[in-house]
PDB file of C-alpha atoms in Angstrom:
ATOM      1  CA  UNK A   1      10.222 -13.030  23.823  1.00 53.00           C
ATOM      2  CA  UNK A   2       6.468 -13.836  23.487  1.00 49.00           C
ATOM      3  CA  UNK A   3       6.244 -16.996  21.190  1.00 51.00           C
ATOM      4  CA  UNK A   4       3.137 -18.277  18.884  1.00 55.00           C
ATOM      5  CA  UNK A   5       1.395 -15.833  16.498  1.00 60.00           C
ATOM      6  CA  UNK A   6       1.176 -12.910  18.800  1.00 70.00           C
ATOM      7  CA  UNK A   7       4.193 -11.178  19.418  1.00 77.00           C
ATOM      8  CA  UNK A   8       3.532  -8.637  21.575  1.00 85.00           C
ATOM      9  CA  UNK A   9       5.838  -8.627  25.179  1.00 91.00           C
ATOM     10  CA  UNK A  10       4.216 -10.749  28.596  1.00 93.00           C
ATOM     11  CA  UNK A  11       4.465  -9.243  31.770  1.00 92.00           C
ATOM     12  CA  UNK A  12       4.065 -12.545  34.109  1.00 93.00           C
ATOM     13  CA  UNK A  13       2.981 -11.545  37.171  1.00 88.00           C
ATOM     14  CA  UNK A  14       3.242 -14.430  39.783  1.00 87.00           C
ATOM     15  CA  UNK A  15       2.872 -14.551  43.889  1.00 79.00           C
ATOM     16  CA  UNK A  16       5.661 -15.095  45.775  1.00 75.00           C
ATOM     17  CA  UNK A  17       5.258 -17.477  48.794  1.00 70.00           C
ATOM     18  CA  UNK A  18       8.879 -18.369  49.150  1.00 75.00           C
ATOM     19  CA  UNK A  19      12.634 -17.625  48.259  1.00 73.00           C
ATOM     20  CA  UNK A  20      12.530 -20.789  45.945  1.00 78.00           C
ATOM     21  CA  UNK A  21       9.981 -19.515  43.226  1.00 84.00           C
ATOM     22  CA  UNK A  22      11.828 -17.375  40.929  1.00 84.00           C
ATOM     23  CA  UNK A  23      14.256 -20.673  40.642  1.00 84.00           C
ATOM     24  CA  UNK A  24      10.610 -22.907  39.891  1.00 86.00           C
ATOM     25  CA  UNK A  25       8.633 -20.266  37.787  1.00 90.00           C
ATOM     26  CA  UNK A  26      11.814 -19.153  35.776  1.00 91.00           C
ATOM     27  CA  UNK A  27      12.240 -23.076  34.945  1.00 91.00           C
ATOM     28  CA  UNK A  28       8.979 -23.340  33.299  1.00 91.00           C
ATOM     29  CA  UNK A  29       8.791 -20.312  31.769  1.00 93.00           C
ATOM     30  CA  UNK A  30      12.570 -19.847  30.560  1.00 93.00           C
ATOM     31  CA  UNK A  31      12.376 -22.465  27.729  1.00 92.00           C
ATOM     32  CA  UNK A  32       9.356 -20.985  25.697  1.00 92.00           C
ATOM     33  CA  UNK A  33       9.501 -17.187  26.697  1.00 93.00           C
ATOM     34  CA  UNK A  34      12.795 -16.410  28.014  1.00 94.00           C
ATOM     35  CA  UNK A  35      11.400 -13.603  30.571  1.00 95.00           C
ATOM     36  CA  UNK A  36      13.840 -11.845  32.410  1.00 95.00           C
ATOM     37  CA  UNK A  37      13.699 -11.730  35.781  1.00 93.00           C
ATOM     38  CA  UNK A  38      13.595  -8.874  38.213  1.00 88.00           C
ATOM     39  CA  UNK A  39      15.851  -9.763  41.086  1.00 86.00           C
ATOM     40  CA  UNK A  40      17.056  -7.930  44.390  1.00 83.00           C
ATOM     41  CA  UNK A  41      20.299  -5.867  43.942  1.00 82.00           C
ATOM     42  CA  UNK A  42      21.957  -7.153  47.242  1.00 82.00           C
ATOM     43  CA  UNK A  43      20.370 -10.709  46.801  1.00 79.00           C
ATOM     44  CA  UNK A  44      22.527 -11.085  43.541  1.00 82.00           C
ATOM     45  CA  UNK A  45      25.816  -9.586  45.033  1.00 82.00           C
ATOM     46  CA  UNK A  46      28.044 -12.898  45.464  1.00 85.00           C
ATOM     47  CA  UNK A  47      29.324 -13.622  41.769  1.00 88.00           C
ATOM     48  CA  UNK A  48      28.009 -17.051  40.813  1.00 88.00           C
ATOM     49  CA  UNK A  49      24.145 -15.330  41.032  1.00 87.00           C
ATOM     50  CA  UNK A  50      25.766 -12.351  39.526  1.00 89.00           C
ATOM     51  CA  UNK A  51      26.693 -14.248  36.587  1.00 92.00           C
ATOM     52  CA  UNK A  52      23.364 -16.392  36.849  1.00 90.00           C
ATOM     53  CA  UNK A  53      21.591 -12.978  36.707  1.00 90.00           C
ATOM     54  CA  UNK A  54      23.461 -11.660  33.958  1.00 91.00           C
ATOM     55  CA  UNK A  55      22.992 -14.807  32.186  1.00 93.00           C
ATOM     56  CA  UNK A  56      19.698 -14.362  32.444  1.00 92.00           C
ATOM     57  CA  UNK A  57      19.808 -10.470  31.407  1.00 95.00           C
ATOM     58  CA  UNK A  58      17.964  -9.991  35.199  1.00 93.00           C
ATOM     59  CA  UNK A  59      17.221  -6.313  35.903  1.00 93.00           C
ATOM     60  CA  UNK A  60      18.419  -5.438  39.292  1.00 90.00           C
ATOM     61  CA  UNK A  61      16.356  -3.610  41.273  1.00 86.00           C
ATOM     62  CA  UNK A  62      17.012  -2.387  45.219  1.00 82.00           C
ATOM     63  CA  UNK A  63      14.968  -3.584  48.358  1.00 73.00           C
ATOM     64  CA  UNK A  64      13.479   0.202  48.799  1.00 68.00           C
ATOM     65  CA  UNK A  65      13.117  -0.617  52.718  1.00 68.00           C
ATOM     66  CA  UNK A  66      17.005  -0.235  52.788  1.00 69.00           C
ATOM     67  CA  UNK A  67      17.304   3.113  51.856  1.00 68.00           C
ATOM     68  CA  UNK A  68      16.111   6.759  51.265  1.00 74.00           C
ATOM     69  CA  UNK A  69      15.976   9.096  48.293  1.00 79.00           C
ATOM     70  CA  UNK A  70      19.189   7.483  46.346  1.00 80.00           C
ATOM     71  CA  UNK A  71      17.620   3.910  46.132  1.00 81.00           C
ATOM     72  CA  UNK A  72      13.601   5.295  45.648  1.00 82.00           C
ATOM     73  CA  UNK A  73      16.243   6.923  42.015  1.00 87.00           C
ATOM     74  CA  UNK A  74      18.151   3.629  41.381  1.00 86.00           C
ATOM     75  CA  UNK A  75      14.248   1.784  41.704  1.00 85.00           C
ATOM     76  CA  UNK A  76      12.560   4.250  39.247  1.00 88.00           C
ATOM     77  CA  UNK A  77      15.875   3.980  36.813  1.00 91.00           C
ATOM     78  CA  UNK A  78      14.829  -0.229  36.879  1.00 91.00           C
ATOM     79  CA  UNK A  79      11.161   0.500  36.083  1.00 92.00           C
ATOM     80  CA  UNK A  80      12.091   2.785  33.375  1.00 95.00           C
ATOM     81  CA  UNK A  81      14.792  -0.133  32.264  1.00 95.00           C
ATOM     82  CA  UNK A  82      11.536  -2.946  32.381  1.00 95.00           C
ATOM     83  CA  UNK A  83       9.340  -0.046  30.170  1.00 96.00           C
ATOM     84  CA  UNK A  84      11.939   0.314  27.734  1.00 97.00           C
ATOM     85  CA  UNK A  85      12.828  -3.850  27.775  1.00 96.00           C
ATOM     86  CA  UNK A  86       8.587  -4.506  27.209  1.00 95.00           C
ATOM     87  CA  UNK A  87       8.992  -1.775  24.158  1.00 95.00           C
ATOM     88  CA  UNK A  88      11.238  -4.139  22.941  1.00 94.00           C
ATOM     89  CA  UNK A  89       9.599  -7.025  23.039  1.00 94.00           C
ATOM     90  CA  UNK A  90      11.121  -8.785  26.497  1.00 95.00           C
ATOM     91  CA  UNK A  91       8.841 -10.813  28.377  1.00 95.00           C
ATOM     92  CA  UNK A  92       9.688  -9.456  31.973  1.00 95.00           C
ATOM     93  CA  UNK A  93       8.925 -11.727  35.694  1.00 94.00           C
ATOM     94  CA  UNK A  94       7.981  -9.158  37.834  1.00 90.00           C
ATOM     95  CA  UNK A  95       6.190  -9.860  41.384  1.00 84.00           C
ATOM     96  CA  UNK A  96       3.786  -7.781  41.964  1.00 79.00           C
ATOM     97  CA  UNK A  97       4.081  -7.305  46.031  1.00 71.00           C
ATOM     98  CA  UNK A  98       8.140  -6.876  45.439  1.00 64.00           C
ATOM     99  CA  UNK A  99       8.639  -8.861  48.271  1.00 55.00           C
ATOM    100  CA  UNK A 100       8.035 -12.773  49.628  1.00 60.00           C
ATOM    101  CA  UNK A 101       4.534 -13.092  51.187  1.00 56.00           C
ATOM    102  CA  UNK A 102       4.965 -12.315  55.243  1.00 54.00           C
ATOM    103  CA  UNK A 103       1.413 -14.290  55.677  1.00 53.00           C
ATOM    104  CA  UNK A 104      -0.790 -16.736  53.835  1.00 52.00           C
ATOM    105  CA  UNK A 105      -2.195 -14.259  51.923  1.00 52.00           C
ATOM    106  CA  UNK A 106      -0.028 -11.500  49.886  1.00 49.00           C
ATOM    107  CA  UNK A 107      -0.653  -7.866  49.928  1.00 48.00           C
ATOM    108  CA  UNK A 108       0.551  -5.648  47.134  1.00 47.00           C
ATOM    109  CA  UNK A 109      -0.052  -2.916  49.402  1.00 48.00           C
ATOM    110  CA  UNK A 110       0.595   0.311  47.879  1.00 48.00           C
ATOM    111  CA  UNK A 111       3.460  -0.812  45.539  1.00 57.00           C
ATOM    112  CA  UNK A 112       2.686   1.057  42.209  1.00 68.00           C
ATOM    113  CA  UNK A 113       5.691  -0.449  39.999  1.00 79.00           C
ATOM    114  CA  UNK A 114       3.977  -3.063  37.831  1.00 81.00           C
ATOM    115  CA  UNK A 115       0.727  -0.203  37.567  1.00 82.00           C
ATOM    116  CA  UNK A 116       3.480   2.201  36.457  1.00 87.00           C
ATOM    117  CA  UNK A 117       4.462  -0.482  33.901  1.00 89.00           C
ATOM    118  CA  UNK A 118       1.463  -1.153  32.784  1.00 85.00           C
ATOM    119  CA  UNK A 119       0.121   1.564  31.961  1.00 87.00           C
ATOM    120  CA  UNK A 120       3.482   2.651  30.030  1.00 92.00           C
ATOM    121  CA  UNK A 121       3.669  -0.160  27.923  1.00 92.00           C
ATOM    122  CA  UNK A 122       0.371  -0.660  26.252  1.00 89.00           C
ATOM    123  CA  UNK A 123       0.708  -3.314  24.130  1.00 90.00           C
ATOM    124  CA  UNK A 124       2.036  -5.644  26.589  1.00 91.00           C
ATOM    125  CA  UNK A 125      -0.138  -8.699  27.752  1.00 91.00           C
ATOM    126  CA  UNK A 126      -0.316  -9.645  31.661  1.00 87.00           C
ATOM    127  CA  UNK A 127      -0.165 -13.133  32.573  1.00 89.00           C
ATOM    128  CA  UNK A 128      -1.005 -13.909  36.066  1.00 86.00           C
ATOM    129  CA  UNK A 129       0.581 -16.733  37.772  1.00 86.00           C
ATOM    130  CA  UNK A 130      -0.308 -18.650  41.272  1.00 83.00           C
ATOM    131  CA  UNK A 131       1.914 -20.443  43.236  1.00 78.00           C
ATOM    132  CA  UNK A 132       0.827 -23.207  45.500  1.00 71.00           C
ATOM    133  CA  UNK A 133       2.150 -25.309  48.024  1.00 65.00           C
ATOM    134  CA  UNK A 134       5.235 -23.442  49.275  1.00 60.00           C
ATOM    135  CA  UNK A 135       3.778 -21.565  52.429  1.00 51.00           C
ATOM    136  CA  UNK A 136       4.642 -23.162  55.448  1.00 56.00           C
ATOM    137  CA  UNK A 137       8.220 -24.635  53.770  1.00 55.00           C
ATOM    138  CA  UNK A 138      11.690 -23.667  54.722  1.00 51.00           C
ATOM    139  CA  UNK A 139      11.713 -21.524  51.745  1.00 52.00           C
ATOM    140  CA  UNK A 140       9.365 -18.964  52.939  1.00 48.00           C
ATOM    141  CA  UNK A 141       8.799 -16.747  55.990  1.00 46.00           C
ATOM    142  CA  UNK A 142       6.016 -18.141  57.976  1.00 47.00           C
ATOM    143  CA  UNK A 143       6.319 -18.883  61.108  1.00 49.00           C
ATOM    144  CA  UNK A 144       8.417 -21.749  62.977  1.00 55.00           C
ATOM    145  CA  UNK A 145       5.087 -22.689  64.920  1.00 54.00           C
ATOM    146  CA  UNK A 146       3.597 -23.072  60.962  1.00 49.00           C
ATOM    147  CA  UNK A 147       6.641 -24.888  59.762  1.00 47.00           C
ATOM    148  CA  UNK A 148       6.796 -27.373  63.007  1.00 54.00           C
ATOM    149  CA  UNK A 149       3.450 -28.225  62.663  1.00 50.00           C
ATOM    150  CA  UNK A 150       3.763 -29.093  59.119  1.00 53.00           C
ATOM    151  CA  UNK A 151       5.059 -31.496  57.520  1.00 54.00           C
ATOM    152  CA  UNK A 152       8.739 -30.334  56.745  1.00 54.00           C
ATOM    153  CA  UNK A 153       9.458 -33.197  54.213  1.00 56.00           C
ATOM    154  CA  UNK A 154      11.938 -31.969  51.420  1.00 56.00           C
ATOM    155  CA  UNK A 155       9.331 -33.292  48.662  1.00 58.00           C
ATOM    156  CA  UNK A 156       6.078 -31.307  48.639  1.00 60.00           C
ATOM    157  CA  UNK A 157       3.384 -30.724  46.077  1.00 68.00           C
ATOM    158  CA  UNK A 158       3.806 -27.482  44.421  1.00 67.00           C
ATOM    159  CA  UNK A 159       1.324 -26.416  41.637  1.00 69.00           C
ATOM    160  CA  UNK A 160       1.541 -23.492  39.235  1.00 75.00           C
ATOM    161  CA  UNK A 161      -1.172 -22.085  37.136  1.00 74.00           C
ATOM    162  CA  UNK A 162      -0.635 -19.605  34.254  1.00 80.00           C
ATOM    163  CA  UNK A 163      -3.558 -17.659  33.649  1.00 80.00           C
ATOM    164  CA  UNK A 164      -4.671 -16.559  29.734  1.00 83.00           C
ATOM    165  CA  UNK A 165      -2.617 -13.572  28.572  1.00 83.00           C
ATOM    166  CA  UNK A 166      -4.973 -10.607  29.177  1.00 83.00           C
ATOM    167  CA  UNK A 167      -4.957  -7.109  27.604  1.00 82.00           C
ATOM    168  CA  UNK A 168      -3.259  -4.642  29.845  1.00 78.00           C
ATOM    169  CA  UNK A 169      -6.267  -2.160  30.218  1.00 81.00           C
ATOM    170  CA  UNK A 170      -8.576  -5.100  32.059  1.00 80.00           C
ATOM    171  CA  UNK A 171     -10.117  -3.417  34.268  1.00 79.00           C
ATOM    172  CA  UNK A 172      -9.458  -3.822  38.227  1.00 73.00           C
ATOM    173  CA  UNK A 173     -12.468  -5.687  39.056  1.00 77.00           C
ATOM    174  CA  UNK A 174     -11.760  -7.869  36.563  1.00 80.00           C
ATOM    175  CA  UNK A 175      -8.146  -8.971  36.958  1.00 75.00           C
ATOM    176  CA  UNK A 176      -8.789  -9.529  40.586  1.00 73.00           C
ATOM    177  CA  UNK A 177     -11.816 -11.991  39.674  1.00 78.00           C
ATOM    178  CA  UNK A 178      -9.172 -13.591  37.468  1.00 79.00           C
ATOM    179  CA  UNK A 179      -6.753 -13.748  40.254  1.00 74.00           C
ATOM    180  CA  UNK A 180      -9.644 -15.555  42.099  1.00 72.00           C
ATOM    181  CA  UNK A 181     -10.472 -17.791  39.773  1.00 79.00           C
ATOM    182  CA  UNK A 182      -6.715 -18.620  38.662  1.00 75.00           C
ATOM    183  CA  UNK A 183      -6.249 -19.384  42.565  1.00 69.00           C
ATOM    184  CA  UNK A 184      -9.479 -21.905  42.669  1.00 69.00           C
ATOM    185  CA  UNK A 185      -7.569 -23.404  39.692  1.00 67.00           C
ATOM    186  CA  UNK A 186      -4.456 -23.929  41.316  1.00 61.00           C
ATOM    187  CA  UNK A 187      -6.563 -26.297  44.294  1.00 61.00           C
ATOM    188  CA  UNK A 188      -8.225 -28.077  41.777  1.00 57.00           C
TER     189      UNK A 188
END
């Protein structure tokens, strides 16, 4: 739940460079806002992360590249669960591409589930979130080449910067010159 004198429900809506930031962004954001997570139905089959999820009131939703018409149902049944969770007042981690980044730059593509949320849940705020550092580690999917090359130390420098909560009807242009910006941030 959104903390401070505005109450209304945070969508954060990171980039996701490897398998390892839900663990990082949920650990800064779980002790002030509590967001639950969206997580992948067969990533969260063996019970301890079933329990983690549940712990963490995660909504489940499928990988839609594993299946036809019955998992496009199950994936709008999870949207409609993170409408009705904002409505509520949930803060809700949702990333945008619904997938880790298969290059150094991430494309939402034509993924329409956080638009869909959006514009269902008007009083929400969006907070973007960038992610720095991780490309190029185990955790993510470049390439060996990439991850020979660099240095594959198990300490790296990883930064995250939270962009301002913004009004859900910002317009395009704008929240990608925020997503810009909040990315020129994160180098700094």
């Amino acid at each position: 739940r959104s903390t401070g004198s505005d109450h209304r429900p945070l969508l954060f809506l990171p980039n996701h460079q490897a398998l390892i930031d839900p663990v990082i962004i949920m650990s800064l954001l779980y002790p002030k806002y509590a967001p639950r997570p969206l997580a992948d139905a067969k990533q969260t089959a063996h019970p301890f992360f079933r329990w983690l999820m549940n712990q963490l009131r995660a909504i489940r939703i499928p990988d839609l590249s594993t299946g036809g018409q019955q998992v496009k149902e199950q994936v709008v049944v999870g949207i409609e669960e993170i409408i009705e969770a904002l409505k509520q007042g949930d803060s809700i981690l949702l990333y945008p591409s619904g997938r880790i980044s298969r290059g150094n730059v991430e494309l939402v593509g034509g993924n329409s589930g956080a638009a869909t949320i959006i514009h269902a849940v008007p009083e929400a705020r969006i907070v973007l979130v960038r992610l720095r550092g991780l490309w190029g580690s185990r955790f993510s999917r470049s390439s060996d080449k990439l991850r020979e090359m660099r240095d594959n130390r198990l300490r790296r420098d990883v930064i995250v910067a939270f962009g301002k909560p913004l009004p859900v009807d910002t317009p395009a242009h704008e929240l990608k010159r925020r997503i810009f910006d909040l990315s020129i941030d994160a180098w700094d």
